[in-house]
mmCIF file of C-alpha atoms and ligand atoms in Angstrom:
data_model
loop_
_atom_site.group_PDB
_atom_site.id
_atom_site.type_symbol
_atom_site.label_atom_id
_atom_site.label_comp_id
_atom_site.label_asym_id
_atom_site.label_seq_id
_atom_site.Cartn_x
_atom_site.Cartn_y
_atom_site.Cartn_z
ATOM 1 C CA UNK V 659 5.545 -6.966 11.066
ATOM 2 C CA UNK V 660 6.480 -9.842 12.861
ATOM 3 C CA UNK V 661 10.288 -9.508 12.087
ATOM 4 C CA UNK V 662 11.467 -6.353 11.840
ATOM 5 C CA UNK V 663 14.432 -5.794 10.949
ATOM 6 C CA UNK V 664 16.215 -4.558 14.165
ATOM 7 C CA UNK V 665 18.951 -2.589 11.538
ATOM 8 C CA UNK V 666 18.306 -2.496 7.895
ATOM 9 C CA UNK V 667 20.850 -1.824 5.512
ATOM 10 C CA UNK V 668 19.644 -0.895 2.245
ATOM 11 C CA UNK V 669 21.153 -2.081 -0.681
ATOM 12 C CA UNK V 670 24.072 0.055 -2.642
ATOM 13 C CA UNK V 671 23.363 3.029 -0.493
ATOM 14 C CA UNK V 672 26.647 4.219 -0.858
ATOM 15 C CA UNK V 673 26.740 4.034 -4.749
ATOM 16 C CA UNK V 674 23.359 5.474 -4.957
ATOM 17 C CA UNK V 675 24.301 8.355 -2.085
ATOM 18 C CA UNK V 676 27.192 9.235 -4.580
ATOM 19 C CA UNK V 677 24.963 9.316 -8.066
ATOM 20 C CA UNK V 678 21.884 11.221 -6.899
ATOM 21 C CA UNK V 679 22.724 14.823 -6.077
ATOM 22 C CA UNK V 680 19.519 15.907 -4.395
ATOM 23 C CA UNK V 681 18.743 19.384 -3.034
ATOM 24 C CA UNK V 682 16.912 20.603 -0.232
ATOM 25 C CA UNK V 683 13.923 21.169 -2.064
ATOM 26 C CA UNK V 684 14.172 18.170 -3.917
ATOM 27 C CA UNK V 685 10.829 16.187 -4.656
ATOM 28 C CA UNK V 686 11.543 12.131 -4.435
ATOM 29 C CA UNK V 687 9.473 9.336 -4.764
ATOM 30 C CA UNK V 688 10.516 5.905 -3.362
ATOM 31 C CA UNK V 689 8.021 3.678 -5.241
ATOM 32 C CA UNK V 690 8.994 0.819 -2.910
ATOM 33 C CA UNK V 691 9.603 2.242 0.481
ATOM 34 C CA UNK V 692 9.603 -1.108 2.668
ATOM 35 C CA UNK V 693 11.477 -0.839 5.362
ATOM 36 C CA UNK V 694 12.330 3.006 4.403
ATOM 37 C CA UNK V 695 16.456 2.133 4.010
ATOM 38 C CA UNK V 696 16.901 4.572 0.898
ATOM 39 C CA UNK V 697 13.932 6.892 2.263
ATOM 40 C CA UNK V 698 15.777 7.769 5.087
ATOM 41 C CA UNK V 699 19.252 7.767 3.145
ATOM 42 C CA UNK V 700 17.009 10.189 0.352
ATOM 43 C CA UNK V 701 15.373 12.508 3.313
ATOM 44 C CA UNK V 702 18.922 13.303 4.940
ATOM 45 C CA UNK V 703 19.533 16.176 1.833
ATOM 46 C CA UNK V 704 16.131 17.266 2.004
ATOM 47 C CA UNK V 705 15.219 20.621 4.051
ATOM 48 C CA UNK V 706 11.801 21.806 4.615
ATOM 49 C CA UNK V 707 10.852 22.418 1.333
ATOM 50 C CA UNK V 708 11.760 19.059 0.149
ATOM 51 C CA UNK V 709 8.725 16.342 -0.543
ATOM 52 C CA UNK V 710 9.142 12.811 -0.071
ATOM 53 C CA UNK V 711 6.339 9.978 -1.407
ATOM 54 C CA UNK V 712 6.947 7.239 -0.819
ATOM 55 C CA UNK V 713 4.641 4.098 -1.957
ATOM 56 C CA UNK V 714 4.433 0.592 -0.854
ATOM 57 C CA UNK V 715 1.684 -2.171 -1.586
ATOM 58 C CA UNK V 716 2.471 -3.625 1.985
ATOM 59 C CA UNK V 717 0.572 -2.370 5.004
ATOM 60 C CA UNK V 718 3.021 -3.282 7.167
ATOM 61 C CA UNK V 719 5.993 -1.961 5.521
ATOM 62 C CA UNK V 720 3.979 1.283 5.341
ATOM 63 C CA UNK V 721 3.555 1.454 9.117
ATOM 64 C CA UNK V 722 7.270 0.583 9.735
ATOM 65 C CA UNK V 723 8.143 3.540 7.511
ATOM 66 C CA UNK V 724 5.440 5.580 8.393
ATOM 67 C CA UNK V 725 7.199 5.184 12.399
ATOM 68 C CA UNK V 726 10.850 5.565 10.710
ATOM 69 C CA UNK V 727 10.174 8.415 9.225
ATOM 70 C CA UNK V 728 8.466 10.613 11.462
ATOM 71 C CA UNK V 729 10.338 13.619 12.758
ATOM 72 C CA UNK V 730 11.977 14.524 9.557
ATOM 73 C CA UNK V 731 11.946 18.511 8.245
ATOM 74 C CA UNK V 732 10.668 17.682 5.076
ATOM 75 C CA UNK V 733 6.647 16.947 3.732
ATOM 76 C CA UNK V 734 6.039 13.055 3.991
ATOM 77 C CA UNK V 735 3.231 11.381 2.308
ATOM 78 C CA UNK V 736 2.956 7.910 2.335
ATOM 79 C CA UNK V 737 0.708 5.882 0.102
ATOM 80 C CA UNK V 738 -0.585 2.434 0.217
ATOM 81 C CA UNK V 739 -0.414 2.254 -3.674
ATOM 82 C CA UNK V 740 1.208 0.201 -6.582
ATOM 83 C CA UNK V 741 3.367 1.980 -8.432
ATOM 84 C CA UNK V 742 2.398 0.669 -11.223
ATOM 85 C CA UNK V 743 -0.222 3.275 -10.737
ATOM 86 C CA UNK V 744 2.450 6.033 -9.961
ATOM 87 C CA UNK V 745 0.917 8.745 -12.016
ATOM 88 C CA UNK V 746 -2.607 8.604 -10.752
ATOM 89 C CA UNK V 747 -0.492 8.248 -6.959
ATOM 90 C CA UNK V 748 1.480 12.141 -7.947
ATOM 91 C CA UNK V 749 -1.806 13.387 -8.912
ATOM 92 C CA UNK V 750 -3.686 12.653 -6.204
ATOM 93 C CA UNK V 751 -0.625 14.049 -3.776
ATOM 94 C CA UNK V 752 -0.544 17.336 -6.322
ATOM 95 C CA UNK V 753 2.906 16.718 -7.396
ATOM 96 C CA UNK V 754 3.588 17.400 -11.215
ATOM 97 C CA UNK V 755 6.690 15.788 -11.492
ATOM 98 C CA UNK V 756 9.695 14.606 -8.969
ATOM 99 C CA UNK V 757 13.940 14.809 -9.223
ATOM 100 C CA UNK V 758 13.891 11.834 -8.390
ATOM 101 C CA UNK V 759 12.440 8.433 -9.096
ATOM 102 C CA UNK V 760 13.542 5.456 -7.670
ATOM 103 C CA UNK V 761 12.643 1.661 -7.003
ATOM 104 C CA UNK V 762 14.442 -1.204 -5.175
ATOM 105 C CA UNK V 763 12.101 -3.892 -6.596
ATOM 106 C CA UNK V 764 11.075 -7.093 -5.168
ATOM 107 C CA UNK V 765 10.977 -7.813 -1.532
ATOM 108 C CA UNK V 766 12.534 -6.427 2.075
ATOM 109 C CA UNK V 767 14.142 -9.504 4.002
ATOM 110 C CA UNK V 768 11.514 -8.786 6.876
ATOM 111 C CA UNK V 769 8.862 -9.884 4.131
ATOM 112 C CA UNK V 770 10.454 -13.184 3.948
ATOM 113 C CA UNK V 771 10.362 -13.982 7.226
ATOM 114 C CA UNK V 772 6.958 -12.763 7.780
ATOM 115 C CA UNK V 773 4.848 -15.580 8.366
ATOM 116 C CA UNK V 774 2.012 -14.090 7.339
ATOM 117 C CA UNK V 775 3.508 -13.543 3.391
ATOM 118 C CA UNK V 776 4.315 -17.277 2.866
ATOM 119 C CA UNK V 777 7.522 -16.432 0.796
ATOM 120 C CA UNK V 778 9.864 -18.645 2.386
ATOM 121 C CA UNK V 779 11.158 -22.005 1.552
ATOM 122 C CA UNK V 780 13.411 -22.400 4.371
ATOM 123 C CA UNK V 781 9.961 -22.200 7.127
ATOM 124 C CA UNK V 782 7.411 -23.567 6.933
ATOM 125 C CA UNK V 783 4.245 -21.074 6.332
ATOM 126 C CA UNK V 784 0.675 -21.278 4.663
ATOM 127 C CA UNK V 785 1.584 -20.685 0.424
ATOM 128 C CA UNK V 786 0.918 -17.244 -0.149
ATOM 129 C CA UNK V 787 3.470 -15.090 -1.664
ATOM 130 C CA UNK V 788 0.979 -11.886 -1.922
ATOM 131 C CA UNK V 789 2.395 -8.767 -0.884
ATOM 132 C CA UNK V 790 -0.897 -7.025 -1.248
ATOM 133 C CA UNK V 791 -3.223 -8.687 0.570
ATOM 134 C CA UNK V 792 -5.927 -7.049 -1.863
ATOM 135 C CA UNK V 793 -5.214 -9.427 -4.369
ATOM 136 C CA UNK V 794 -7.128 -12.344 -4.651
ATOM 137 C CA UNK V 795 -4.412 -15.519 -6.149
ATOM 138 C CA UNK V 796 -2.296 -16.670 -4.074
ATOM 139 C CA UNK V 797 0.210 -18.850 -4.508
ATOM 140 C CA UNK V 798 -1.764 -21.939 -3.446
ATOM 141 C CA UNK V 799 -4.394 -21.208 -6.209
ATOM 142 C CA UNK V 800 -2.002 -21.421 -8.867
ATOM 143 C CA UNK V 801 -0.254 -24.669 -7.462
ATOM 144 C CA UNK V 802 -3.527 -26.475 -6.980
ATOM 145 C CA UNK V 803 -5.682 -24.959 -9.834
ATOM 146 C CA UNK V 804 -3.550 -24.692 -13.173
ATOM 147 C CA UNK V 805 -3.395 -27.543 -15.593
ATOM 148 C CA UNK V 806 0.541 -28.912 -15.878
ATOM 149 C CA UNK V 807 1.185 -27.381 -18.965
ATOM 150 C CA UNK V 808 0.205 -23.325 -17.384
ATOM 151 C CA UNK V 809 2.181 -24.380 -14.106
ATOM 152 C CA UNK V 810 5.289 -25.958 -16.374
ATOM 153 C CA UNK V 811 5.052 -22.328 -19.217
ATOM 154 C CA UNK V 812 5.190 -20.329 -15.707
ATOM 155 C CA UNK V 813 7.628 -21.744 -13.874
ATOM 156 C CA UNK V 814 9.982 -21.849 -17.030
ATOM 157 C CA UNK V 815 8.891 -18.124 -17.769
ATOM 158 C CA UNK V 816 9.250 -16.547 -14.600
ATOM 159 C CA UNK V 817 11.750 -18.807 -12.847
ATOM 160 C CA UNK V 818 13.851 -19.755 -15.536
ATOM 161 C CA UNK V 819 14.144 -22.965 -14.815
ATOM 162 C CA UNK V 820 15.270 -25.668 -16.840
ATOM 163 C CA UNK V 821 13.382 -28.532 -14.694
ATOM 164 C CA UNK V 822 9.961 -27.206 -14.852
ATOM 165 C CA UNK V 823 7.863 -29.904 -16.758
ATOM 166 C CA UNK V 824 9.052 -32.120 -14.322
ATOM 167 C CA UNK V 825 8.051 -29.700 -11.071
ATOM 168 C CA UNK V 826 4.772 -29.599 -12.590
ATOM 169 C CA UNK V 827 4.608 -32.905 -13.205
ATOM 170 C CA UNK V 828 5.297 -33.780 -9.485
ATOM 171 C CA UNK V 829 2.668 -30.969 -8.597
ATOM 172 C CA UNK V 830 0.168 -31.945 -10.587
ATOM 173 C CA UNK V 831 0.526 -35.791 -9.377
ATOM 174 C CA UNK V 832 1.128 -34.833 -5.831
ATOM 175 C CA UNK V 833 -2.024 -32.345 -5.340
ATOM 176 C CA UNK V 834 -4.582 -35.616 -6.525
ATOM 177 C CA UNK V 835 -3.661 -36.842 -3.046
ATOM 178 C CA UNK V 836 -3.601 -33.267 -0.969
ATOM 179 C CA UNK V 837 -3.722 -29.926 -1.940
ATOM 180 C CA UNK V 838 -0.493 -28.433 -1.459
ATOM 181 C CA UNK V 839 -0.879 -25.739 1.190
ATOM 182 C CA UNK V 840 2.531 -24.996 2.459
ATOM 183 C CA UNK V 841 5.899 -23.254 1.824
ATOM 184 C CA UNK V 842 7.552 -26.539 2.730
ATOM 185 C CA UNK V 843 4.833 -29.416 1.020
ATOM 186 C CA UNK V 844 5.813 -27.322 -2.055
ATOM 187 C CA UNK V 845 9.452 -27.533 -1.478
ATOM 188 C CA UNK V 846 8.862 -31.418 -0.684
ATOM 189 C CA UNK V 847 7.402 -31.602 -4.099
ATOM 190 C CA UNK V 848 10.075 -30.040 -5.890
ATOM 191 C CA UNK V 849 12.663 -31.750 -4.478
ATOM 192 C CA UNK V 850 10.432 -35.303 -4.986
ATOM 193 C CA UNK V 851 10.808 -33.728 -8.991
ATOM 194 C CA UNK V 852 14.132 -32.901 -9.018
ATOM 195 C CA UNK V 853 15.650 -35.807 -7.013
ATOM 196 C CA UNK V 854 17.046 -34.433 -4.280
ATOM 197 C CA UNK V 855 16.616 -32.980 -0.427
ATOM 198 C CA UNK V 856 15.972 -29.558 0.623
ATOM 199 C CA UNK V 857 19.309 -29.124 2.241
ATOM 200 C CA UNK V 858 21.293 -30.455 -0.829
ATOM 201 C CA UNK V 859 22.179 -28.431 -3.999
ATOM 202 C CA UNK V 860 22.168 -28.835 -7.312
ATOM 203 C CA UNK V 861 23.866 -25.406 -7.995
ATOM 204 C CA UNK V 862 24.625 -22.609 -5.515
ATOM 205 C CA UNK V 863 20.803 -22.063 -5.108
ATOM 206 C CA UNK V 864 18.485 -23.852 -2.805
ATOM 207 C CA UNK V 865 16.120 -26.586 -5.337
ATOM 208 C CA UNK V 866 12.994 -24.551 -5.171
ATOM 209 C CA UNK V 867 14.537 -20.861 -5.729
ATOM 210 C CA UNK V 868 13.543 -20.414 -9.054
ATOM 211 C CA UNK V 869 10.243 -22.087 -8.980
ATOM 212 C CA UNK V 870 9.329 -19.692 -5.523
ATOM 213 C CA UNK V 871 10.534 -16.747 -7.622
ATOM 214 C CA UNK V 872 8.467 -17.575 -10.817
ATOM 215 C CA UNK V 873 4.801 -18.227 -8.723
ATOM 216 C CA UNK V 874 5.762 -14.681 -6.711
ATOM 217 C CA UNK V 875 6.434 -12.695 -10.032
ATOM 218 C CA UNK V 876 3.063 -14.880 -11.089
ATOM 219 C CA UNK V 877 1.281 -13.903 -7.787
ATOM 220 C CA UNK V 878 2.005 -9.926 -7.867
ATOM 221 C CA UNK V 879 1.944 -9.503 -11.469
ATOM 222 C CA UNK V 880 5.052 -8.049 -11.180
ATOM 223 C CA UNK V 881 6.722 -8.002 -14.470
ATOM 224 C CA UNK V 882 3.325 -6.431 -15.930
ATOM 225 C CA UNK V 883 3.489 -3.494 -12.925
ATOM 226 C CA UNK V 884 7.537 -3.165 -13.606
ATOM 227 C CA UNK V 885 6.009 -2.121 -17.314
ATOM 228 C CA UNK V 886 3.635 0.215 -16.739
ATOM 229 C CA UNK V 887 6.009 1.773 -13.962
ATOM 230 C CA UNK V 888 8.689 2.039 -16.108
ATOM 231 C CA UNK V 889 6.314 3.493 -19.204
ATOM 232 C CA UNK V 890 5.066 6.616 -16.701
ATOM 233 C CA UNK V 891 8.113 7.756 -15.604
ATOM 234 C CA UNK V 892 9.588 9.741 -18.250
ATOM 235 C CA UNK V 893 6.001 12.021 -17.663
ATOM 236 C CA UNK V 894 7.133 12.398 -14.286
ATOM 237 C CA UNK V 895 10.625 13.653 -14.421
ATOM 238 C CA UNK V 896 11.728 17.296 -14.207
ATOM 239 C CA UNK V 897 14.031 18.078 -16.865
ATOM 240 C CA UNK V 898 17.538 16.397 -15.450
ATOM 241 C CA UNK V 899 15.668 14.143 -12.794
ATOM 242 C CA UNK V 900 16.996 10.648 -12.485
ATOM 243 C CA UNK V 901 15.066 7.444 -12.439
ATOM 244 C CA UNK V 902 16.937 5.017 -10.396
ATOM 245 C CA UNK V 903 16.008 1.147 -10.268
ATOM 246 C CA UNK V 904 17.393 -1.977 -8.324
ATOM 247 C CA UNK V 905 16.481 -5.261 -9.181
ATOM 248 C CA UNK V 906 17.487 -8.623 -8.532
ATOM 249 C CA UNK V 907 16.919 -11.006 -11.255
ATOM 250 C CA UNK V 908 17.697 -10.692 -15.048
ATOM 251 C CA UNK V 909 14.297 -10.749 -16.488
ATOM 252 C CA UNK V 910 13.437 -7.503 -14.819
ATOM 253 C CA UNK V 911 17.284 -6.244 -15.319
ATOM 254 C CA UNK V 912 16.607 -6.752 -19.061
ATOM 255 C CA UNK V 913 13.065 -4.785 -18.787
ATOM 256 C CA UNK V 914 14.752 -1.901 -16.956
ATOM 257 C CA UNK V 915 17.622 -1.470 -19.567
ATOM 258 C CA UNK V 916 15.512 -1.886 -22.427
ATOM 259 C CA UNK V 917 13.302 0.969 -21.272
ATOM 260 C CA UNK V 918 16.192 2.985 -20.733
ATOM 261 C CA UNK V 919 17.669 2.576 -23.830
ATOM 262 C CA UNK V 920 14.671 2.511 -25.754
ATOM 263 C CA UNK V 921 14.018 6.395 -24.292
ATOM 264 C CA UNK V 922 17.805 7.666 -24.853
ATOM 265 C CA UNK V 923 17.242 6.548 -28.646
ATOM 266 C CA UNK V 924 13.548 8.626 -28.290
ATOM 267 C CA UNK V 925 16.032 11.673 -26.921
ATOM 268 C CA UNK V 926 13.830 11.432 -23.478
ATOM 269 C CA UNK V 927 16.826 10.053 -21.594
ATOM 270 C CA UNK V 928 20.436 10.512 -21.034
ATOM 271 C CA UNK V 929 22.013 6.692 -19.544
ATOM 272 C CA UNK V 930 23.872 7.802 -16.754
ATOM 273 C CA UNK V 931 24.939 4.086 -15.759
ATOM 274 C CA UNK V 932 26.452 2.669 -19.053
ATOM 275 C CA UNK V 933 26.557 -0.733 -17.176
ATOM 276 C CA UNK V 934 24.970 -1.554 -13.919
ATOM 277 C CA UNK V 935 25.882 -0.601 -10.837
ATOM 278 C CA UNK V 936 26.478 -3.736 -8.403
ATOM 279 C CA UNK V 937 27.753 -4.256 -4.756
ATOM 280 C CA UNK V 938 31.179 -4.345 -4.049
ATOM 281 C CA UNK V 939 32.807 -7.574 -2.306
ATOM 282 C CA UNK V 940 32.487 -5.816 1.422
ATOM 283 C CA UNK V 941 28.576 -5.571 0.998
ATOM 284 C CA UNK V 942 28.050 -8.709 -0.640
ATOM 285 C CA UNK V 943 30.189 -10.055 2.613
ATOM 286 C CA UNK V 944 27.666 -7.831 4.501
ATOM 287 C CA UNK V 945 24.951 -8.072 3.049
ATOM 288 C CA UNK V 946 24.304 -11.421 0.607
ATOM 289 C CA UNK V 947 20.940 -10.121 -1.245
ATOM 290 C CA UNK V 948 23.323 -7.023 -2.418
ATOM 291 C CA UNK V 949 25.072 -10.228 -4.426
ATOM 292 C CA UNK V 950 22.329 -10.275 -7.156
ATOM 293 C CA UNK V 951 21.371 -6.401 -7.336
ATOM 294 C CA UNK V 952 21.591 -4.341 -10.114
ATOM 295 C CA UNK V 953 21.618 -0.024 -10.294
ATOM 296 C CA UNK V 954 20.388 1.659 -13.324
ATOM 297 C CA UNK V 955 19.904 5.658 -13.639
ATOM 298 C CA UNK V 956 18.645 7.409 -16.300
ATOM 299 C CA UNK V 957 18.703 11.238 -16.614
ATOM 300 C CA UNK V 958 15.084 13.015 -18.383
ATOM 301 C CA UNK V 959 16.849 15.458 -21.097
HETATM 302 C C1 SAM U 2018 13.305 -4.519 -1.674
HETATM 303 S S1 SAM U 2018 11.972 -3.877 -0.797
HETATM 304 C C2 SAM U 2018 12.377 -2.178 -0.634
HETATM 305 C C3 SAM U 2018 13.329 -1.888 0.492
HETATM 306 C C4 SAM U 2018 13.579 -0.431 0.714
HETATM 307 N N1 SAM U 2018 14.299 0.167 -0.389
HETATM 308 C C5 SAM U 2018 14.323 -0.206 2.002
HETATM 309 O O1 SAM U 2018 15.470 0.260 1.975
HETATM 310 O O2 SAM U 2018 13.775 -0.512 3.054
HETATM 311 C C6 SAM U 2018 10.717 -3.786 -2.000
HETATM 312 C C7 SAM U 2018 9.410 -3.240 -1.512
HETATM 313 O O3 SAM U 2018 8.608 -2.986 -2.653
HETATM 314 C C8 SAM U 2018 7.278 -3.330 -2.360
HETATM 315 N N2 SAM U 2018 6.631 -3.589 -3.655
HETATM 316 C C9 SAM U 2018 6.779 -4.645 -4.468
HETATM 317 N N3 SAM U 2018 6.045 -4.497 -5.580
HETATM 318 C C10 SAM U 2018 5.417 -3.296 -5.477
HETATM 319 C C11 SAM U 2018 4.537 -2.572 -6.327
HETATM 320 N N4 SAM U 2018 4.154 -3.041 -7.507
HETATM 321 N N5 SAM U 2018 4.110 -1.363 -5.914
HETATM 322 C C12 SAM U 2018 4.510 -0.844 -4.719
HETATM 323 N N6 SAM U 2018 5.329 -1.505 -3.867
HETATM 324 C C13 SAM U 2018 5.795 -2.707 -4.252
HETATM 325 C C14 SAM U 2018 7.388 -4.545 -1.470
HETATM 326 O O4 SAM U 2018 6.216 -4.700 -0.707
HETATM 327 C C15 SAM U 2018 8.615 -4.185 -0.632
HETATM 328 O O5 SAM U 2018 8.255 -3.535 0.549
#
């Protein structure tokens, strides 16, 4: 990766170090490992006996973590998978079923600045936003090939954002003259919709935030993989084994606790988190992403 991160800090470590009582033979699988922040936090209780998957759809995050996590007593295996595809992943590793599972969803800071995953509005870089480079959409396939009305339905879905007929009105004109290729033509566009520059703000969020975040969920199908994620893992829990999930926006906040809840009422879980977990002020000063981050755990009965 172009920009490592030289130290990573990984979001709520401390409130997750103080739910999650794992042993030394403890079997955990980070289904995002990225940068390997909570996998390293995770492999400091486990002994020899403990087994530690972790899974990431991003070569590069994989090598990073493969390099970070070398040297530790405990079994490693590291899988470039989706984890949307977790239970096929445990088979194929021989692992019945893990004490923990846990996902910090979305993406590591070093994946915005990587040039290579176009994700950033504030550089310029060519409009990606895949962070498997398996898949075959990018970003600049939906800008340039959906009609207004499937650009104006995603942006509102996904980005919740009240402006979007008029972003895809201002895409749709603006791509007759040039297809829109970059990170910062689309932010030019936006902005040309919205009325404003890149560097002013209509709320405490940079103009294109939401639009960004709606064509990445678009891009990695990642409200569809969040699903099927959060469907397996019940299947994959030892009896009291904790699933444990981060994310960062409310439509997968609302995914995770309705899941959760929907599996106490089935008697599968116990909530362990009756409201989420968030950063306190000194991380947030710390750390901004931990602003928007959200901690549920449920507990398999
Ligand atoms: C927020 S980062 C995780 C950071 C990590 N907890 C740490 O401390 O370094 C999220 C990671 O999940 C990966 N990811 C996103 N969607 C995924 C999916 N469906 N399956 C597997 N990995 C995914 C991203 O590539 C990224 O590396």
């Amino acid at each position: 990766m172009n920009n490592m991160p030289a130290e990573h800090k990984p979001v709520l470590a401390q409130r997750i170090r103080d739910q999650l009582k794992l042993k030394s033979d403890s079997v955990v699988v980070d289904a995002t490992i990225g940068f390997a922040g909570h996998s390293r936090m995770f492999a400091e209780s486990l002994g020899r006996e403990g087994v530690l998957i972790g899974l990431d759809v991003d070569q590069k995050c994989l090598e990073f973590a493969r390099q970070s996590l070398s040297n530790l007593p405990c079994k490693v295996l590291l899988l470039r998978r989706n984890f949307a595809e977790i239970a096929d992943c445990l088979n194929q590793v021989g692992i019945e079923a893990a004490d923990l599972i846990f996902a910090d969803l979305g993406i590591c800071s070093g994946q915005l600045a990587d040039i290579d995953r176009g994700l950033s509005f504030q550089q310029d870089m060519k409009l990606d936003m895949r962070l498997d480079d398996r898949l075959d959409v990018t970003a600049a396939d939906i800008v340039n090939g959906r009609d207004e009305k499937d650009l104006a339905d995603l942006i509102f879905k996904f980005g919740q954002e009240r402006a979007s007929r008029r972003i895809a009105r201002s895409i749709v004109h603006y791509r007759k003259a040039a297809k829109i290729k970059t990170t910062t033509g689309l932010v030019d566009v936006i902005c040309r919709a919205l009325g404003c520059s890149p560097t002013s703000r209509r709320s405490k969020i940079h103009p294109a935030t939401k639009t960004f975040q709606a064509l990445r969920i678009a891009v990695n199908n990642e409200l569809e993989n969040l699903s099927e994620f959060l469907e397996a893992i019940p299947l994959l829990l030892k009896k009291d084994g904790r699933a444990a999930v981060i994310s960062f926006h409310s439509l997968e906040d609302k995914m995770v606790k309705e899941n959760f809840r929907q599996n106490k009422t089935a008697g599968v879980y116990n909530i362990i988190t009756k409201k989420p977990i968030m950063a306190l002020r000194p991380e947030v000063l710390e750390n901004p992403r931990s602003r928007s981050a959200k901690l549920r755990i449920a507990e398999k009965l």
